[in-house]
Amino acid sequence: DSGVTQTPKHLITATGQRVTLRCSPRSGDLSVYWYQQSLDQGLQFLIQYYNGEERAKGNILERFSAQQFPDLHSELNLSSLELGDSALYFCASSVADYGGGAGEQFFGPGTRLTVL
Amino acid sequence: GQNIDQPTEMTATEGAIVQINCTYQTSGFNGLFWYQQHAGEAPTFLSYNVLDGLEEKGRFSSFLSRSKGYSYLLLKELQMKDSASYLCAVRGGTNAGKSTFGDGTTLTVKP
């Protein structure tokens, strides 16, 4: 158990819908990262927040948005869902936002999103 | 942008040593990481290198050469439970905090 929690574990929805994935980081970690992992694309970095502020952005679609709240939990919002958005979405947390403290990221169990 | 290459698959024997290579190209560099991922599970952190040289952690070691854009992960005394995917990731590029992952190397350990 990494100490990072994600809900829900599974999510099945239809195209065009909007969903929200939730992540609670390990106690004491200020950085939260979101990743998408699909069979044909590997692990893709989406976005990072540090203490409530956006720190780094990867290949995140405009239909996707995220935020980190004052209690440090984070939400990833996915809208106008398409079939291709079906994937495993991981949240990770780390102590710092750069250096080794950022490298040792602890991953949550993931949310499996299926878009039908 | 960033480009990371690692072998797709490797096979090794229980008790042996295996080296998984990773080459990368990046416009900026803020560290290289190795993660282990068992099928259906979340990745787990193995190592972090930001300076050239070897970092050892038990049965696992990771090496970095920044001038060559090259890293390897060395696994000693292989165990069956080491069968997993090993992901090489580089942090940096034009967006200093961005992490780019390789496609992973699937290691199969045979008895």
mmCIF file of C-alpha atoms in Angstrom:
data_model
loop_
_atom_site.group_PDB
_atom_site.id
_atom_site.type_symbol
_atom_site.label_atom_id
_atom_site.label_comp_id
_atom_site.label_asym_id
_atom_site.label_seq_id
_atom_site.Cartn_x
_atom_site.Cartn_y
_atom_site.Cartn_z
ATOM 1 C CA ASP A 1 0.000 0.000 0.000
ATOM 2 C CA SER A 2 1.626 3.235 -1.214
ATOM 3 C CA GLY A 3 -0.536 5.506 0.939
ATOM 4 C CA VAL A 4 -2.050 7.165 -2.137
ATOM 5 C CA THR A 5 -5.766 6.598 -2.557
ATOM 6 C CA GLN A 6 -7.826 6.928 -5.694
ATOM 7 C CA THR A 7 -11.549 6.738 -6.215
ATOM 8 C CA PRO A 8 -13.401 5.266 -7.881
ATOM 9 C CA LYS A 9 -11.558 2.061 -8.722
ATOM 10 C CA HIS A 10 -13.638 1.434 -11.819
ATOM 11 C CA LEU A 11 -15.786 3.766 -13.881
ATOM 12 C CA ILE A 12 -17.936 2.904 -16.865
ATOM 13 C CA THR A 13 -19.581 5.697 -18.780
ATOM 14 C CA ALA A 14 -20.753 6.703 -22.245
ATOM 15 C CA THR A 15 -19.230 8.890 -24.913
ATOM 16 C CA GLY A 16 -19.875 12.571 -24.435
ATOM 17 C CA GLN A 17 -20.145 12.307 -20.680
ATOM 18 C CA ARG A 18 -18.039 13.973 -17.982
ATOM 19 C CA VAL A 19 -16.366 12.242 -15.050
ATOM 20 C CA THR A 20 -14.259 13.246 -12.069
ATOM 21 C CA LEU A 21 -11.443 11.143 -10.678
ATOM 22 C CA ARG A 22 -10.240 11.793 -7.166
ATOM 23 C CA CYS A 23 -6.844 11.338 -5.559
ATOM 24 C CA SER A 24 -5.570 11.756 -2.015
ATOM 25 C CA PRO A 25 -1.764 11.928 -1.724
ATOM 26 C CA ARG A 26 0.357 10.328 0.965
ATOM 27 C CA SER A 27 0.392 12.219 4.214
ATOM 28 C CA GLY A 28 3.016 14.970 3.964
ATOM 29 C CA ASP A 29 3.379 14.876 0.179
ATOM 30 C CA LEU A 30 2.770 18.212 -1.520
ATOM 31 C CA SER A 31 3.104 17.145 -5.161
ATOM 32 C CA VAL A 32 0.427 15.301 -7.064
ATOM 33 C CA TYR A 33 0.834 13.890 -10.559
ATOM 34 C CA TRP A 34 -1.706 12.443 -12.983
ATOM 35 C CA TYR A 35 -0.874 9.803 -15.583
ATOM 36 C CA GLN A 36 -2.810 7.985 -18.252
ATOM 37 C CA GLN A 37 -1.899 4.443 -19.214
ATOM 38 C CA SER A 38 -3.463 2.774 -22.202
ATOM 39 C CA LEU A 39 -2.413 -0.399 -23.990
ATOM 40 C CA ASP A 40 -1.150 1.340 -27.083
ATOM 41 C CA GLN A 41 0.404 4.424 -25.498
ATOM 42 C CA GLY A 42 2.197 3.361 -22.364
ATOM 43 C CA LEU A 43 2.346 5.649 -19.348
ATOM 44 C CA GLN A 44 1.698 9.262 -20.293
ATOM 45 C CA PHE A 45 2.301 12.156 -17.928
ATOM 46 C CA LEU A 46 -0.673 14.506 -17.852
ATOM 47 C CA ILE A 47 -0.123 17.169 -15.219
ATOM 48 C CA GLN A 48 1.547 17.964 -11.892
ATOM 49 C CA TYR A 49 0.459 20.144 -9.005
ATOM 50 C CA TYR A 50 2.545 21.280 -6.069
ATOM 51 C CA ASN A 51 0.866 22.728 -3.003
ATOM 52 C CA GLY A 52 -2.148 23.837 -4.998
ATOM 53 C CA GLU A 53 -0.315 25.285 -7.982
ATOM 54 C CA GLU A 54 0.152 23.779 -11.419
ATOM 55 C CA ARG A 55 3.837 22.904 -11.846
ATOM 56 C CA ALA A 56 4.192 20.941 -15.046
ATOM 57 C CA LYS A 57 2.009 19.988 -17.945
ATOM 58 C CA GLY A 58 2.335 17.024 -20.246
ATOM 59 C CA ASN A 59 0.186 15.853 -23.101
ATOM 60 C CA ILE A 60 -3.091 16.719 -21.439
ATOM 61 C CA LEU A 61 -6.038 17.297 -23.724
ATOM 62 C CA GLU A 62 -8.042 20.507 -23.484
ATOM 63 C CA ARG A 63 -11.070 18.381 -22.567
ATOM 64 C CA PHE A 64 -9.217 17.360 -19.406
ATOM 65 C CA SER A 65 -8.572 19.583 -16.422
ATOM 66 C CA ALA A 66 -7.266 19.110 -12.927
ATOM 67 C CA GLN A 67 -6.885 20.957 -9.675
ATOM 68 C CA GLN A 68 -5.366 20.489 -6.264
ATOM 69 C CA PHE A 69 -7.343 21.656 -3.271
ATOM 70 C CA PRO A 70 -6.110 23.266 -0.020
ATOM 71 C CA ASP A 71 -6.257 19.889 1.727
ATOM 72 C CA LEU A 72 -3.920 18.660 -1.067
ATOM 73 C CA HIS A 73 -6.299 16.163 -2.603
ATOM 74 C CA SER A 74 -6.617 16.436 -6.352
ATOM 75 C CA GLU A 75 -9.298 15.870 -8.944
ATOM 76 C CA LEU A 76 -8.972 15.110 -12.624
ATOM 77 C CA ASN A 77 -11.957 16.114 -14.707
ATOM 78 C CA LEU A 78 -12.510 14.452 -18.060
ATOM 79 C CA SER A 79 -15.236 15.851 -20.300
ATOM 80 C CA SER A 80 -16.760 15.117 -23.710
ATOM 81 C CA LEU A 81 -15.438 11.608 -23.302
ATOM 82 C CA GLU A 82 -14.407 9.606 -26.342
ATOM 83 C CA LEU A 83 -13.811 5.887 -26.792
ATOM 84 C CA GLY A 84 -10.085 6.564 -26.911
ATOM 85 C CA ASP A 85 -10.124 7.968 -23.388
ATOM 86 C CA SER A 86 -10.607 4.468 -22.012
ATOM 87 C CA ALA A 87 -7.500 3.829 -19.963
ATOM 88 C CA LEU A 88 -6.062 3.386 -16.507
ATOM 89 C CA TYR A 89 -5.565 6.730 -14.796
ATOM 90 C CA PHE A 90 -2.939 6.850 -12.091
ATOM 91 C CA CYS A 91 -2.330 9.479 -9.499
ATOM 92 C CA ALA A 92 1.057 9.706 -7.808
ATOM 93 C CA SER A 93 2.470 11.880 -5.070
ATOM 94 C CA SER A 94 5.889 12.953 -3.907
ATOM 95 C CA VAL A 95 7.401 15.074 -1.205
ATOM 96 C CA ALA A 96 8.957 17.698 -3.454
ATOM 97 C CA ASP A 97 8.386 19.102 -6.915
ATOM 98 C CA TYR A 98 11.941 18.674 -8.221
ATOM 99 C CA GLY A 99 15.040 16.616 -7.564
ATOM 100 C CA GLY A 100 15.105 13.217 -5.982
ATOM 101 C CA GLY A 101 12.191 14.044 -3.783
ATOM 102 C CA ALA A 102 10.118 14.465 -6.893
ATOM 103 C CA GLY A 103 11.506 11.368 -8.516
ATOM 104 C CA GLU A 104 10.378 9.013 -5.810
ATOM 105 C CA GLN A 105 6.758 9.113 -6.700
ATOM 106 C CA PHE A 106 4.266 6.877 -4.966
ATOM 107 C CA PHE A 107 1.483 5.661 -7.211
ATOM 108 C CA GLY A 108 -2.107 5.030 -6.269
ATOM 109 C CA PRO A 109 -3.913 1.883 -7.437
ATOM 110 C CA GLY A 110 -5.456 3.683 -10.397
ATOM 111 C CA THR A 111 -8.937 4.269 -11.765
ATOM 112 C CA ARG A 112 -9.919 2.129 -14.724
ATOM 113 C CA LEU A 113 -12.115 4.200 -17.030
ATOM 114 C CA THR A 114 -14.159 2.497 -19.696
ATOM 115 C CA VAL A 115 -15.973 4.664 -22.208
ATOM 116 C CA LEU A 116 -18.685 2.840 -24.158
ATOM 117 C CA GLY B 1 10.868 17.058 -27.080
ATOM 118 C CA GLN B 2 11.953 13.925 -25.305
ATOM 119 C CA ASN B 3 12.517 10.478 -26.764
ATOM 120 C CA ILE B 4 13.203 7.358 -24.735
ATOM 121 C CA ASP B 5 14.189 3.945 -26.068
ATOM 122 C CA GLN B 6 14.381 0.676 -24.191
ATOM 123 C CA PRO B 7 14.098 -2.938 -25.350
ATOM 124 C CA THR B 8 10.582 -4.297 -25.528
ATOM 125 C CA GLU B 9 11.248 -7.672 -23.983
ATOM 126 C CA MET B 10 13.997 -9.545 -22.171
ATOM 127 C CA THR B 11 14.264 -13.020 -20.712
ATOM 128 C CA ALA B 12 16.632 -14.182 -18.001
ATOM 129 C CA THR B 13 17.137 -17.111 -15.665
ATOM 130 C CA GLU B 14 16.447 -17.176 -11.954
ATOM 131 C CA GLY B 15 19.618 -16.328 -10.005
ATOM 132 C CA ALA B 16 21.258 -14.595 -12.959
ATOM 133 C CA ILE B 17 22.039 -10.924 -13.613
ATOM 134 C CA VAL B 18 20.226 -8.844 -16.213
ATOM 135 C CA GLN B 19 20.910 -5.351 -17.535
ATOM 136 C CA ILE B 20 18.097 -3.266 -19.020
ATOM 137 C CA ASN B 21 19.315 -0.371 -21.123
ATOM 138 C CA CYS B 22 17.640 2.959 -21.719
ATOM 139 C CA THR B 23 18.719 5.691 -24.102
ATOM 140 C CA TYR B 24 17.159 9.094 -24.177
ATOM 141 C CA GLN B 25 17.197 12.380 -26.012
ATOM 142 C CA THR B 26 16.037 15.501 -24.243
ATOM 143 C CA SER B 27 16.534 19.230 -24.568
ATOM 144 C CA GLY B 28 16.804 19.557 -20.800
ATOM 145 C CA PHE B 29 17.500 17.056 -18.045
ATOM 146 C CA ASN B 30 16.299 16.963 -14.452
ATOM 147 C CA GLY B 31 16.791 13.343 -13.585
ATOM 148 C CA LEU B 32 16.179 9.788 -14.740
ATOM 149 C CA PHE B 33 14.027 7.300 -12.897
ATOM 150 C CA TRP B 34 13.345 3.598 -13.049
ATOM 151 C CA TYR B 35 10.030 2.085 -12.038
ATOM 152 C CA GLN B 36 8.832 -1.504 -11.794
ATOM 153 C CA GLN B 37 5.295 -2.359 -12.805
ATOM 154 C CA HIS B 38 3.681 -5.750 -12.381
ATOM 155 C CA ALA B 39 0.784 -6.517 -14.692
ATOM 156 C CA GLY B 40 -2.399 -4.817 -13.543
ATOM 157 C CA GLU B 41 -0.659 -2.945 -10.756
ATOM 158 C CA ALA B 42 0.669 0.555 -10.184
ATOM 159 C CA PRO B 43 4.321 1.396 -10.888
ATOM 160 C CA THR B 44 6.683 1.353 -7.922
ATOM 161 C CA PHE B 45 9.792 3.506 -7.661
ATOM 162 C CA LEU B 46 13.157 1.768 -7.990
ATOM 163 C CA SER B 47 15.831 4.424 -8.483
ATOM 164 C CA TYR B 48 16.704 8.008 -9.315
ATOM 165 C CA ASN B 49 19.852 9.304 -11.037
ATOM 166 C CA VAL B 50 20.672 12.928 -11.721
ATOM 167 C CA LEU B 51 24.491 12.776 -11.679
ATOM 168 C CA ASP B 52 26.699 10.416 -13.673
ATOM 169 C CA GLY B 53 27.560 7.156 -12.013
ATOM 170 C CA LEU B 54 26.119 4.129 -10.334
ATOM 171 C CA GLU B 55 23.470 4.103 -7.629
ATOM 172 C CA GLU B 56 23.112 0.824 -5.760
ATOM 173 C CA LYS B 57 20.104 -0.266 -3.780
ATOM 174 C CA GLY B 58 20.169 -3.892 -2.695
ATOM 175 C CA ARG B 59 19.796 -6.203 -5.688
ATOM 176 C CA PHE B 60 19.065 -3.241 -7.960
ATOM 177 C CA SER B 61 21.561 -0.744 -9.364
ATOM 178 C CA SER B 62 21.108 2.071 -11.841
ATOM 179 C CA PHE B 63 23.749 3.799 -13.917
ATOM 180 C CA LEU B 64 23.638 7.121 -15.735
ATOM 181 C CA SER B 65 25.816 8.789 -18.346
ATOM 182 C CA ARG B 66 24.384 12.193 -19.191
ATOM 183 C CA SER B 67 26.863 12.860 -21.990
ATOM 184 C CA LYS B 68 25.782 9.660 -23.734
ATOM 185 C CA GLY B 69 22.086 9.959 -22.902
ATOM 186 C CA TYR B 70 22.282 6.453 -21.497
ATOM 187 C CA SER B 71 21.176 4.595 -18.416
ATOM 188 C CA TYR B 72 20.870 1.004 -17.362
ATOM 189 C CA LEU B 73 19.130 -0.870 -14.609
ATOM 190 C CA LEU B 74 21.005 -3.872 -13.273
ATOM 191 C CA LEU B 75 19.131 -6.602 -11.454
ATOM 192 C CA LYS B 76 21.177 -9.196 -9.591
ATOM 193 C CA GLU B 77 20.219 -12.578 -8.136
ATOM 194 C CA LEU B 78 17.057 -12.610 -10.172
ATOM 195 C CA GLN B 79 13.925 -13.962 -8.559
ATOM 196 C CA MET B 80 10.713 -15.094 -10.182
ATOM 197 C CA LYS B 81 8.934 -12.120 -8.639
ATOM 198 C CA ASP B 82 11.177 -9.804 -10.672
ATOM 199 C CA SER B 83 9.127 -10.710 -13.744
ATOM 200 C CA ALA B 84 7.537 -7.350 -14.533
ATOM 201 C CA SER B 85 7.718 -4.336 -16.796
ATOM 202 C CA TYR B 86 10.562 -1.895 -16.103
ATOM 203 C CA LEU B 87 9.934 1.704 -17.042
ATOM 204 C CA CYS B 88 12.649 4.245 -17.705
ATOM 205 C CA ALA B 89 11.505 7.858 -17.252
ATOM 206 C CA VAL B 90 13.220 11.171 -17.840
ATOM 207 C CA ARG B 91 12.212 14.417 -16.212
ATOM 208 C CA GLY B 92 12.942 17.669 -17.997
ATOM 209 C CA GLY B 93 12.839 19.000 -21.498
ATOM 210 C CA THR B 94 11.308 22.320 -22.400
ATOM 211 C CA ASN B 95 8.915 21.855 -19.509
ATOM 212 C CA ALA B 96 11.307 21.248 -16.632
ATOM 213 C CA GLY B 97 8.873 19.316 -14.524
ATOM 214 C CA LYS B 98 7.537 17.085 -17.257
ATOM 215 C CA SER B 99 8.192 13.357 -16.974
ATOM 216 C CA THR B 100 8.400 11.216 -20.095
ATOM 217 C CA PHE B 101 8.223 7.445 -19.769
ATOM 218 C CA GLY B 102 9.613 4.841 -22.105
ATOM 219 C CA ASP B 103 7.296 2.084 -23.290
ATOM 220 C CA GLY B 104 8.821 -0.289 -20.756
ATOM 221 C CA THR B 105 10.814 -3.498 -20.928
ATOM 222 C CA THR B 106 8.936 -6.663 -20.078
ATOM 223 C CA LEU B 107 11.283 -8.941 -18.186
ATOM 224 C CA THR B 108 10.472 -12.623 -17.884
ATOM 225 C CA VAL B 109 12.434 -14.615 -15.331
ATOM 226 C CA LYS B 110 12.492 -18.350 -15.988
ATOM 227 C CA PRO B 111 13.401 -21.094 -13.519
#
